[in-house]
Structures are given as structure tokens and as C-alpha cells.
Amino acid sequence: MPFRLLVPFGLLCALLPLHHGAPGPDGTAPDPAHYRARVKAMFYHAYDSYLENAFPYDELRPLTCDGHDTWGSFSLTLIDALDTLLILGNVSEFQRVVEVLQDNVDFDIDVNASVFETNIRVVGGLLSAHLLSKRAGVEVEAGWPCSGPLLRMAEEAARKLLPAFQTPTGMPYGTVNLLHGVNPGETPVTCTAGIGTFIVEFATLSSLTGDPVFEDVARVALMRLWESRSDIGLVGNHIDVLTGKWVAQDAGIGAGVDSYFEYLVKGAILLQDKKLMAMFLEYNKAIRNYTRFDDWYLWVQMYKGTVSMPVFQSLEAYWPGLQTLIGDIDNAMRTFLNYYTVWKQFGGLPEFYNIPQGYTVEKREGYPLRPELIESAMYLYRATGDPTLLELGRDAVESIEKISKVECGFATIKDLRDHKLDNRMESFFLAETVKYLYLLFDPTNFIHNNGSTFDAVITPYGECILGAGGYIFNTEAHPIDPAALHCCRRLKEEQWEVEDLMREFYSLKRNRSRFQKKTMSSGPWEPPTGPGTLSSPENYDRAREKKPTKQKISLLSCPSQPFTSKLALLGQVFLDSS
């Protein structure tokens, strides 16, 4: 008998059409400037509390006003908050923290670290800060962005993770000792997300350093997961990386799986990789066929498709944002509204929510200030401009300040039913939650650049464009500039020859009147040679150095597309005729 989802009456409003311009509590739509200021104050209350009470530990304990190490003793909150500082406009503190991190962070330590968390928080945070350094006024070294202290730190951290990938399947262990490698007794069972969440950071690192090993191991891990999917196209929750056998066979879009799907899409966009997008679209068909019920997504048995858990997890709230990235706006909005109704019921998203019963799941009633629903609101607002999406941002600010704010920062909500607090403020609160809230209320932030301004940067490998927009957020909300992946690739000799010929051809066209008489009287024109010409890469580089490094006008010949068109293009470019 097929499963029928019973939606409680209180949730029916989530399925109704969205009313554009719905008023706030006082009868007016949320004021972006007001809430932008509130979010900035929220950030500094948390950030200053960390610096005063917890640094150099990883995270703040807000109820006891002290700190503790959680993910490896990296001063993690400082790394995670670095690019948020710049997005909020604090250039001087960004510069100071860059110096602090260089002086204090050491990866050559005897610590067992999560491969997944170290990658998304540390490697991702350092890469993002490295690529944003020039914008933040940091004096970058010669050769940037292909070199720099933060890039070297990111590479060092990533190399500490590489031993985890040395398995028969190429899928990594979940934990590695940063000094000794994988411990002999380490469990071979890793969650799906812990295997498939590397391509964004590792491909960026390979492109910037020229070492292909990082992208290679990330791609192998992705392919092994793809080859391990069930006959109905689903993947489970945990797998044995030595044997390739599924240990937990629950399939869904939430905890343990989530960022695997996210990185197929973001990796495809970042790398313009049709294969990665095709993989996601195949998964998306199976997800719709077997896990979707009335715009909710349940957990099912990966081989049979039968419902195993009719629950919504707070981590699943990233899904509408991912749907938005591929242009599936209508489905994204309907699912978002379901999740938003749960938020309004509790003032936050419980870790687990029983959909048929319309209430929390025992021992899963907490809300650790996660960002996923706010993240989806930001993507949807950028795609639609619907002011109703600002209401989620307003509700999030009001709820977090009312329930979670304490003297030393913001505390995890242990139980949304009675608003009891827990003594932890995770680093993602500053990396993700505050950042997405601020970007939701700040439509003119440089992160939202539509390509109308950019920087032209001279590198050892030629000129490249940075800061034109299109940033790809890793799963810890660290923005990666996709243009940077093209800055540090050495051009092949034949590419230089073609480029020189094209430049000479257009130079000839521009000066046709000057050369016309000469070419008609003395035979075919030949490329100029000798000192000062552009007939070699070396001379071409010297010529480029004379160019201005800042451009204010887009080089695109076509007019700038609206955001919705860009999303539709990203969603359609990889699709076949069906």
C-alpha cells in the first residue's frame, strides 16, 4: 500500500500561494536597512565575545564565557568568520586576523580531525579569504592569486587530509590524525556527505597551486559514490570505504547525504562540468520519484523506495536553495514554505520534525542556530525579489535575539519547546547564519555583483579577471570566485601562438588604412618581428603589465542578464532535449 502523507491542519497554510509584499507584525514589510544593522550588531556581539573569552580555542562556550576545542584546535571560529568580516565591510579587522592566523595556526599537530569538517571550514575558509585578500586591502605578494600565505596554509591543511583517501575504493575515511595519518583502528564507515563534499575546495586548490592531486582524489570519491547507487538511483547514508558496501541504507536529502548533492551542482557550475550536473539530475529524478510527498522529502529505503522515516530534518532546509540554483523556482518556493511554517511553529527549526504528527522528535528538539533555511531564503530572494522572503530573515533575527542571546554571545537552543539553552556557539553561526542573513538584507553587497565591475589581475600566467561575481558558496558559506580557477593555469604554447595571431590580426584591422597601401604594393602582410613586438609570451607579459588593473565597464558584448535569467541558464545549459 503506498504511503499517504497526513498533513496536520496547522501546516496547510504552507501549501497556499505566497502573498507578495505580505506585511510584517506592525503592518509593514521588513526594512532591509534596519535588519542589516541588527544583523551586524548580532555578528559583533558573538565575534567580540569569542575574542574576549574563547580565542585561541576553536569555539566559544557562551553560558560559561570560556572556550573549547571542537574540530582540531585551529582557532576555528576565527577562520570561519574571516570572510564574513569583509562582507560586513570590516577591512581593518580582516587584515589583522590574516596576520593572527599566520602567526598562530599550526596543522602539524597530534590531533584526530574530521576530514569533512576540516575541509569545509578550514580549507574552504582559508581559500575564500585568500581570494578576497586584495579586495580587503591586504598587500598581496607577487604572483597572487597563484601564491600567498593563506593559500599555502590551505594547501598544508588539505595535504594533511590526503592520507584519508588512500583506500581500496578511493572513498576517504571520516577521521585522520594530522600528524600520523589514519589511525590503524579507525572505523571504515563514513557518511555519504563525508565522501562527496570535496570537489569545490579541492578543485580550487588544484587550480591555484597547479597540483592535480586534490581535484583527482575528490573526483574519484564522487565517482565511487555514483557507481554505488542502488538500481532505483538512490544512495544510502553511510558506507564502508574499504568494501564499498552500504552500512546505513536510508536515502534522503538530509543529514549524512546533504552536501554530496550540493557539491554535484556547485561543482558543475564552478567547473562548468556537464558530467557532474548530469549525475545530479539523475539523482533528482529518483529523489522526486521516491522521497517527495506533498513538497516534503522523506527518508526511504535505498533499494526499495519504501518510507523508513517520515521526518523533516533541519539540515534539509538547504534544498530549496539548491533547487533555485538549477532554476526550479516553483518547487523551491513550495518546499521553502513548508519549512518556514515549521520555523514559525517553534521560532527555529528542530533537528527532527515528525511530519504526520506535526511536532518534534524525541531527543531531536534542539536548534543549534543552523543557517540552511536562511540560506534558501537568500537564494530565492535573489531569484525572485519577492519581499515576503525577507520575513523569514526578520523572524530569524527576532527569534535568535530573543531566545538565544546571552551575555557572552549566542547559545545553541537545546530544546525549542521550552527554549532551554546549551553551552555552545558553533563556528558556523558566524560563517553561515549571520552571513546569509546579512546578504539577504544587503542587495548591493559586492557578493551580489552582476559583472558590471571587476579587477583585471596580472599573474605569472597572463591576465585574468577577478571579482566579477558568480561566487560559489561552499557548504560552510565560504565564497569562491570561479574566475580564480583560470588565473593560474599555464597556457600551452599553441594557445600562445593562436592568441598572438589573433591580436596581430585585430591590430592589422585597426590600422588597415595605414597598412593598406603597403600590403597592396609589396605583397602579403607578415607578422612584425623584433624587439617590442607581441610575437612571444615574454613580450606579451611585459605589454600586459602596462595595462590598468581596474576596469569599470564590463567587457561583455551583451547586456547584463537579470538574476532569474542567469539561474535559468545555469539550470538549462546542462539539460538534454528531453
Short mmCIF file of N, CA and C in Angstrom, two decimals, residues 344-491:
data_model
loop_
_atom_site.label_atom_id
_atom_site.label_comp_id
_atom_site.label_asym_id
_atom_site.label_seq_id
_atom_site.Cartn_x
_atom_site.Cartn_y
_atom_site.Cartn_z
N LYS A 344 7.98 28.97 12.04
CA LYS A 344 7.01 29.82 12.74
C LYS A 344 6.33 29.08 13.90
N GLN A 345 6.29 27.77 13.81
CA GLN A 345 5.68 27.00 14.89
C GLN A 345 6.55 27.01 16.15
N PHE A 346 7.88 27.05 15.99
CA PHE A 346 8.78 26.91 17.13
C PHE A 346 9.73 28.09 17.33
N GLY A 347 9.83 29.00 16.38
CA GLY A 347 10.84 30.05 16.47
C GLY A 347 12.21 29.56 16.07
N GLY A 348 12.26 28.50 15.32
CA GLY A 348 13.50 27.88 14.85
C GLY A 348 13.16 26.54 14.25
N LEU A 349 14.16 25.87 13.65
CA LEU A 349 13.92 24.55 13.07
C LEU A 349 14.48 23.48 14.00
N PRO A 350 13.62 22.59 14.52
CA PRO A 350 14.15 21.47 15.32
C PRO A 350 14.97 20.55 14.43
N GLU A 351 15.91 19.87 15.02
CA GLU A 351 16.76 18.96 14.25
C GLU A 351 15.92 17.93 13.50
N PHE A 352 14.90 17.35 14.15
CA PHE A 352 13.99 16.41 13.50
C PHE A 352 12.56 16.88 13.74
N TYR A 353 11.72 16.74 12.74
CA TYR A 353 10.31 17.14 12.84
C TYR A 353 9.47 16.03 12.22
N ASN A 354 8.59 15.42 13.03
CA ASN A 354 7.72 14.36 12.54
C ASN A 354 6.60 14.99 11.72
N ILE A 355 6.59 14.75 10.42
CA ILE A 355 5.65 15.44 9.52
C ILE A 355 4.20 15.01 9.76
N PRO A 356 3.89 13.72 9.82
CA PRO A 356 2.48 13.35 10.07
C PRO A 356 1.94 13.87 11.40
N GLN A 357 2.79 13.86 12.44
CA GLN A 357 2.34 14.30 13.75
C GLN A 357 2.43 15.82 13.92
N GLY A 358 3.22 16.48 13.08
CA GLY A 358 3.36 17.93 13.17
C GLY A 358 4.05 18.39 14.43
N TYR A 359 5.07 17.62 14.89
CA TYR A 359 5.76 18.00 16.12
C TYR A 359 7.18 17.46 16.10
N THR A 360 7.95 17.86 17.11
CA THR A 360 9.35 17.48 17.19
C THR A 360 9.49 15.99 17.47
N VAL A 361 10.69 15.47 17.23
CA VAL A 361 11.03 14.08 17.52
C VAL A 361 11.82 14.04 18.82
N GLU A 362 11.54 13.07 19.66
CA GLU A 362 12.20 12.98 20.96
C GLU A 362 13.72 12.96 20.83
N LYS A 363 14.37 13.76 21.65
CA LYS A 363 15.82 13.92 21.71
C LYS A 363 16.39 14.61 20.47
N ARG A 364 15.52 15.14 19.64
CA ARG A 364 15.96 15.91 18.47
C ARG A 364 15.23 17.24 18.42
N GLU A 365 15.03 17.84 19.60
CA GLU A 365 14.23 19.07 19.68
C GLU A 365 15.07 20.35 19.60
N GLY A 366 16.40 20.19 19.49
CA GLY A 366 17.27 21.35 19.55
C GLY A 366 17.39 22.11 18.24
N TYR A 367 17.92 23.34 18.35
CA TYR A 367 18.23 24.18 17.18
C TYR A 367 19.57 24.86 17.43
N PRO A 368 20.65 24.36 16.82
CA PRO A 368 21.98 24.94 17.05
C PRO A 368 22.27 26.16 16.18
N LEU A 369 21.24 26.96 15.90
CA LEU A 369 21.37 28.20 15.12
C LEU A 369 21.84 27.91 13.71
N ARG A 370 21.31 26.86 13.12
CA ARG A 370 21.72 26.47 11.77
C ARG A 370 21.28 27.50 10.73
N PRO A 371 22.00 27.53 9.58
CA PRO A 371 21.74 28.56 8.57
C PRO A 371 20.88 28.13 7.40
N GLU A 372 20.55 26.84 7.27
CA GLU A 372 20.07 26.33 5.98
C GLU A 372 18.80 27.01 5.46
N LEU A 373 17.82 27.27 6.33
CA LEU A 373 16.60 27.90 5.85
C LEU A 373 16.86 29.35 5.42
N ILE A 374 17.74 30.04 6.14
CA ILE A 374 18.11 31.41 5.77
C ILE A 374 18.87 31.40 4.45
N GLU A 375 19.72 30.42 4.26
CA GLU A 375 20.45 30.26 3.00
C GLU A 375 19.48 30.13 1.84
N SER A 376 18.47 29.29 1.98
CA SER A 376 17.49 29.12 0.91
C SER A 376 16.70 30.40 0.67
N ALA A 377 16.39 31.12 1.74
CA ALA A 377 15.68 32.39 1.58
C ALA A 377 16.52 33.38 0.77
N MET A 378 17.82 33.39 1.01
CA MET A 378 18.68 34.32 0.28
C MET A 378 18.69 33.99 -1.22
N TYR A 379 18.86 32.70 -1.55
CA TYR A 379 18.86 32.31 -2.96
C TYR A 379 17.52 32.63 -3.63
N LEU A 380 16.44 32.30 -2.95
CA LEU A 380 15.12 32.55 -3.52
C LEU A 380 14.85 34.04 -3.68
N TYR A 381 15.30 34.84 -2.72
CA TYR A 381 15.09 36.28 -2.83
C TYR A 381 15.90 36.87 -3.98
N ARG A 382 17.12 36.39 -4.17
CA ARG A 382 17.91 36.85 -5.30
C ARG A 382 17.27 36.44 -6.62
N ALA A 383 16.60 35.30 -6.63
CA ALA A 383 15.99 34.81 -7.87
C ALA A 383 14.66 35.47 -8.17
N THR A 384 13.89 35.82 -7.14
CA THR A 384 12.52 36.28 -7.36
C THR A 384 12.29 37.73 -6.94
N GLY A 385 13.08 38.23 -5.99
CA GLY A 385 12.84 39.56 -5.46
C GLY A 385 11.57 39.66 -4.64
N ASP A 386 11.00 38.53 -4.27
CA ASP A 386 9.75 38.52 -3.52
C ASP A 386 10.01 39.00 -2.09
N PRO A 387 9.45 40.15 -1.69
CA PRO A 387 9.76 40.70 -0.36
C PRO A 387 9.29 39.83 0.79
N THR A 388 8.35 38.91 0.51
CA THR A 388 7.89 38.02 1.57
C THR A 388 9.04 37.19 2.13
N LEU A 389 10.05 36.91 1.30
CA LEU A 389 11.18 36.13 1.77
C LEU A 389 11.98 36.86 2.84
N LEU A 390 11.88 38.19 2.85
CA LEU A 390 12.54 38.96 3.90
C LEU A 390 11.91 38.70 5.26
N GLU A 391 10.68 38.22 5.26
CA GLU A 391 10.02 37.94 6.54
C GLU A 391 10.72 36.83 7.30
N LEU A 392 11.23 35.83 6.57
CA LEU A 392 12.00 34.78 7.25
C LEU A 392 13.23 35.39 7.91
N GLY A 393 13.90 36.30 7.19
CA GLY A 393 15.05 36.97 7.78
C GLY A 393 14.68 37.74 9.02
N ARG A 394 13.58 38.47 8.95
CA ARG A 394 13.09 39.20 10.13
C ARG A 394 12.80 38.24 11.28
N ASP A 395 12.09 37.15 11.00
CA ASP A 395 11.76 36.19 12.05
C ASP A 395 13.01 35.57 12.66
N ALA A 396 14.00 35.31 11.81
CA ALA A 396 15.23 34.71 12.31
C ALA A 396 15.96 35.66 13.26
N VAL A 397 16.07 36.92 12.87
CA VAL A 397 16.73 37.91 13.74
C VAL A 397 16.00 38.02 15.07
N GLU A 398 14.68 38.17 15.01
CA GLU A 398 13.90 38.35 16.23
C GLU A 398 13.99 37.11 17.13
N SER A 399 13.87 35.92 16.53
CA SER A 399 13.89 34.68 17.32
C SER A 399 15.24 34.46 17.98
N ILE A 400 16.31 34.58 17.19
CA ILE A 400 17.64 34.31 17.71
C ILE A 400 17.99 35.28 18.83
N GLU A 401 17.67 36.56 18.63
CA GLU A 401 17.98 37.54 19.68
C GLU A 401 17.15 37.31 20.94
N LYS A 402 15.89 36.94 20.77
CA LYS A 402 15.02 36.76 21.92
C LYS A 402 15.34 35.49 22.69
N ILE A 403 15.61 34.41 21.98
CA ILE A 403 15.76 33.11 22.63
C ILE A 403 17.21 32.80 22.98
N SER A 404 18.13 33.15 22.08
CA SER A 404 19.49 32.61 22.14
C SER A 404 20.53 33.57 22.69
N LYS A 405 20.27 34.87 22.67
CA LYS A 405 21.29 35.84 23.06
C LYS A 405 21.54 35.81 24.57
N VAL A 406 22.81 35.71 24.92
CA VAL A 406 23.22 35.76 26.32
C VAL A 406 24.36 36.76 26.44
N GLU A 407 24.88 36.93 27.63
CA GLU A 407 25.90 37.95 27.85
C GLU A 407 27.14 37.72 27.00
N CYS A 408 27.52 36.46 26.83
CA CYS A 408 28.73 36.13 26.07
C CYS A 408 28.37 35.45 24.75
N GLY A 409 27.64 36.12 23.88
CA GLY A 409 27.37 35.56 22.57
C GLY A 409 25.97 35.02 22.41
N PHE A 410 25.85 33.97 21.60
CA PHE A 410 24.56 33.33 21.32
C PHE A 410 24.69 31.83 21.56
N ALA A 411 23.77 31.29 22.30
CA ALA A 411 23.86 29.89 22.72
C ALA A 411 22.96 29.00 21.87
N THR A 412 23.42 27.80 21.60
CA THR A 412 22.59 26.77 20.97
C THR A 412 21.31 26.57 21.77
N ILE A 413 20.20 26.44 21.07
CA ILE A 413 18.92 26.17 21.74
C ILE A 413 18.79 24.65 21.90
N LYS A 414 18.83 24.23 23.13
CA LYS A 414 18.81 22.79 23.41
C LYS A 414 17.45 22.18 23.14
N ASP A 415 16.37 22.94 23.40
CA ASP A 415 15.01 22.42 23.24
C ASP A 415 14.10 23.57 22.82
N LEU A 416 13.57 23.48 21.61
CA LEU A 416 12.71 24.55 21.10
C LEU A 416 11.34 24.58 21.79
N ARG A 417 11.00 23.54 22.51
CA ARG A 417 9.69 23.52 23.18
C ARG A 417 9.67 24.44 24.39
N ASP A 418 10.78 24.48 25.12
CA ASP A 418 10.83 25.34 26.31
C ASP A 418 11.97 26.35 26.26
N HIS A 419 12.72 26.36 25.15
CA HIS A 419 13.79 27.34 24.90
C HIS A 419 14.95 27.21 25.89
N LYS A 420 15.18 26.01 26.40
CA LYS A 420 16.39 25.78 27.19
C LYS A 420 17.62 25.91 26.29
N LEU A 421 18.72 26.35 26.87
CA LEU A 421 19.93 26.62 26.10
C LEU A 421 21.02 25.61 26.40
N ASP A 422 21.95 25.48 25.45
CA ASP A 422 23.11 24.62 25.61
C ASP A 422 24.37 25.48 25.51
N ASN A 423 25.44 25.03 26.14
CA ASN A 423 26.64 25.85 26.29
C ASN A 423 27.57 25.73 25.08
N ARG A 424 27.08 26.13 23.89
CA ARG A 424 27.91 26.05 22.69
C ARG A 424 27.45 27.08 21.66
N MET A 425 28.39 27.71 21.01
CA MET A 425 28.11 28.55 19.84
C MET A 425 29.01 28.03 18.72
N GLU A 426 28.41 27.28 17.79
CA GLU A 426 29.19 26.68 16.71
C GLU A 426 29.76 27.75 15.79
N SER A 427 30.92 27.46 15.20
CA SER A 427 31.57 28.45 14.35
C SER A 427 30.72 28.79 13.12
N PHE A 428 29.85 27.86 12.70
CA PHE A 428 29.04 28.16 11.51
C PHE A 428 28.03 29.28 11.77
N PHE A 429 27.80 29.63 13.02
CA PHE A 429 26.89 30.75 13.28
C PHE A 429 27.45 32.04 12.67
N LEU A 430 28.76 32.24 12.79
CA LEU A 430 29.39 33.43 12.21
C LEU A 430 29.74 33.23 10.73
N ALA A 431 30.04 32.00 10.35
CA ALA A 431 30.41 31.73 8.96
C ALA A 431 29.20 31.73 8.04
N GLU A 432 28.07 31.20 8.52
CA GLU A 432 26.92 30.97 7.65
C GLU A 432 25.67 31.76 8.06
N THR A 433 25.19 31.51 9.27
CA THR A 433 23.90 32.06 9.68
C THR A 433 23.88 33.58 9.57
N VAL A 434 24.87 34.23 10.18
CA VAL A 434 24.92 35.69 10.14
C VAL A 434 25.19 36.19 8.71
N LYS A 435 26.07 35.49 8.01
CA LYS A 435 26.43 35.92 6.65
C LYS A 435 25.23 35.88 5.72
N TYR A 436 24.49 34.77 5.72
CA TYR A 436 23.33 34.67 4.84
C TYR A 436 22.23 35.67 5.23
N LEU A 437 22.09 35.90 6.54
CA LEU A 437 21.12 36.92 6.97
C LEU A 437 21.51 38.29 6.43
N TYR A 438 22.79 38.62 6.55
CA TYR A 438 23.24 39.94 6.10
C TYR A 438 23.07 40.08 4.59
N LEU A 439 23.43 39.05 3.85
CA LEU A 439 23.31 39.11 2.39
C LEU A 439 21.85 39.14 1.94
N LEU A 440 20.97 38.54 2.72
CA LEU A 440 19.55 38.62 2.42
C LEU A 440 19.07 40.06 2.46
N PHE A 441 19.58 40.83 3.41
CA PHE A 441 19.14 42.22 3.60
C PHE A 441 20.06 43.24 2.92
N ASP A 442 21.08 42.79 2.19
CA ASP A 442 22.03 43.71 1.57
C ASP A 442 22.15 43.44 0.07
N PRO A 443 21.19 43.90 -0.72
CA PRO A 443 21.17 43.58 -2.15
C PRO A 443 22.33 44.18 -2.94
N THR A 444 23.01 45.19 -2.40
CA THR A 444 24.11 45.82 -3.15
C THR A 444 25.48 45.33 -2.70
N ASN A 445 25.54 44.30 -1.88
CA ASN A 445 26.82 43.78 -1.42
C ASN A 445 27.65 43.30 -2.62
N PHE A 446 28.97 43.42 -2.50
CA PHE A 446 29.83 43.03 -3.62
C PHE A 446 29.66 41.56 -4.00
N ILE A 447 29.23 40.74 -3.06
CA ILE A 447 29.00 39.33 -3.36
C ILE A 447 27.93 39.17 -4.45
N HIS A 448 26.99 40.10 -4.51
CA HIS A 448 25.91 40.03 -5.49
C HIS A 448 26.27 40.70 -6.81
N ASN A 449 27.53 40.99 -7.03
CA ASN A 449 27.97 41.68 -8.26
C ASN A 449 27.44 40.97 -9.51
N ASN A 450 26.92 41.76 -10.44
CA ASN A 450 26.37 41.19 -11.68
C ASN A 450 27.35 41.24 -12.84
N GLY A 451 28.60 41.50 -12.55
CA GLY A 451 29.62 41.52 -13.60
C GLY A 451 29.91 42.90 -14.14
N SER A 452 29.26 43.93 -13.62
CA SER A 452 29.47 45.28 -14.13
C SER A 452 30.80 45.89 -13.69
N THR A 453 31.38 45.37 -12.61
CA THR A 453 32.72 45.78 -12.19
C THR A 453 33.57 44.55 -11.93
N PHE A 454 34.87 44.69 -12.09
CA PHE A 454 35.77 43.56 -11.86
C PHE A 454 37.20 44.09 -11.77
N ASP A 455 38.10 43.21 -11.39
CA ASP A 455 39.52 43.53 -11.36
C ASP A 455 40.24 42.73 -12.44
N ALA A 456 41.10 43.37 -13.18
CA ALA A 456 42.00 42.68 -14.10
C ALA A 456 43.34 42.52 -13.39
N VAL A 457 43.78 41.27 -13.25
CA VAL A 457 44.96 40.96 -12.45
C VAL A 457 46.02 40.31 -13.33
N ILE A 458 47.25 40.77 -13.21
CA ILE A 458 48.36 40.17 -13.94
C ILE A 458 48.96 39.07 -13.07
N THR A 459 49.04 37.86 -13.62
CA THR A 459 49.63 36.72 -12.92
C THR A 459 50.83 36.22 -13.72
N PRO A 460 51.60 35.30 -13.17
CA PRO A 460 52.72 34.74 -13.95
C PRO A 460 52.26 34.05 -15.23
N TYR A 461 50.97 33.75 -15.34
CA TYR A 461 50.46 33.01 -16.48
C TYR A 461 49.60 33.87 -17.39
N GLY A 462 49.64 35.17 -17.20
CA GLY A 462 48.86 36.05 -18.04
C GLY A 462 47.87 36.85 -17.21
N GLU A 463 46.96 37.51 -17.92
CA GLU A 463 45.96 38.35 -17.27
C GLU A 463 44.69 37.55 -16.97
N CYS A 464 44.09 37.80 -15.83
CA CYS A 464 42.81 37.16 -15.53
C CYS A 464 41.89 38.16 -14.84
N ILE A 465 40.63 37.83 -14.82
CA ILE A 465 39.59 38.69 -14.26
C ILE A 465 39.12 38.11 -12.93
N LEU A 466 39.03 38.95 -11.91
CA LEU A 466 38.53 38.52 -10.60
C LEU A 466 37.46 39.48 -10.11
N GLY A 467 36.63 39.01 -9.20
CA GLY A 467 35.65 39.87 -8.53
C GLY A 467 34.48 40.29 -9.38
N ALA A 468 34.20 39.54 -10.44
CA ALA A 468 33.08 39.91 -11.31
C ALA A 468 31.75 39.32 -10.85
N GLY A 469 31.77 38.55 -9.77
CA GLY A 469 30.54 37.96 -9.26
C GLY A 469 30.46 36.47 -9.57
N GLY A 470 29.26 35.92 -9.39
CA GLY A 470 29.08 34.49 -9.62
C GLY A 470 29.74 33.62 -8.57
N TYR A 471 29.94 34.16 -7.38
CA TYR A 471 30.61 33.41 -6.31
C TYR A 471 29.87 32.11 -6.00
N ILE A 472 30.63 31.07 -5.80
CA ILE A 472 30.09 29.77 -5.39
C ILE A 472 30.37 29.61 -3.90
N PHE A 473 29.32 29.48 -3.10
CA PHE A 473 29.49 29.28 -1.67
C PHE A 473 29.75 27.80 -1.39
N ASN A 474 30.82 27.51 -0.67
CA ASN A 474 30.97 26.13 -0.23
C ASN A 474 29.92 25.84 0.85
N THR A 475 29.88 24.64 1.35
CA THR A 475 28.78 24.28 2.25
C THR A 475 28.93 24.91 3.64
N GLU A 476 30.02 25.64 3.87
CA GLU A 476 30.20 26.43 5.09
C GLU A 476 30.03 27.92 4.77
N ALA A 477 29.48 28.22 3.60
CA ALA A 477 29.19 29.60 3.14
C ALA A 477 30.44 30.41 2.87
N HIS A 478 31.56 29.76 2.55
CA HIS A 478 32.76 30.48 2.15
C HIS A 478 32.72 30.71 0.64
N PRO A 479 32.66 31.97 0.18
CA PRO A 479 32.52 32.23 -1.25
C PRO A 479 33.82 32.01 -2.01
N ILE A 480 33.71 31.29 -3.13
CA ILE A 480 34.84 31.04 -4.02
C ILE A 480 34.57 31.76 -5.33
N ASP A 481 35.52 32.55 -5.78
CA ASP A 481 35.40 33.26 -7.05
C ASP A 481 35.72 32.28 -8.17
N PRO A 482 34.74 31.91 -9.01
CA PRO A 482 35.01 30.90 -10.04
C PRO A 482 36.05 31.35 -11.06
N ALA A 483 36.16 32.66 -11.28
CA ALA A 483 37.15 33.15 -12.24
C ALA A 483 38.57 32.83 -11.81
N ALA A 484 38.78 32.68 -10.49
CA ALA A 484 40.13 32.43 -9.98
C ALA A 484 40.69 31.10 -10.48
N LEU A 485 39.82 30.17 -10.84
CA LEU A 485 40.29 28.87 -11.31
C LEU A 485 41.01 28.97 -12.64
N HIS A 486 40.86 30.10 -13.32
CA HIS A 486 41.50 30.27 -14.62
C HIS A 486 42.74 31.16 -14.54
N CYS A 487 43.09 31.60 -13.35
CA CYS A 487 44.20 32.55 -13.20
C CYS A 487 45.56 31.88 -13.22
N CYS A 488 45.64 30.63 -12.83
CA CYS A 488 46.93 30.03 -12.54
C CYS A 488 47.23 28.82 -13.41
N ARG A 489 46.56 28.74 -14.55
CA ARG A 489 46.80 27.62 -15.46
C ARG A 489 47.74 28.07 -16.55
N ARG A 490 48.86 27.41 -16.66
CA ARG A 490 49.87 27.78 -17.64
C ARG A 490 49.35 27.49 -19.05
N LEU A 491 49.39 28.49 -19.90
CA LEU A 491 48.89 28.33 -21.26
C LEU A 491 49.83 27.45 -22.07
#
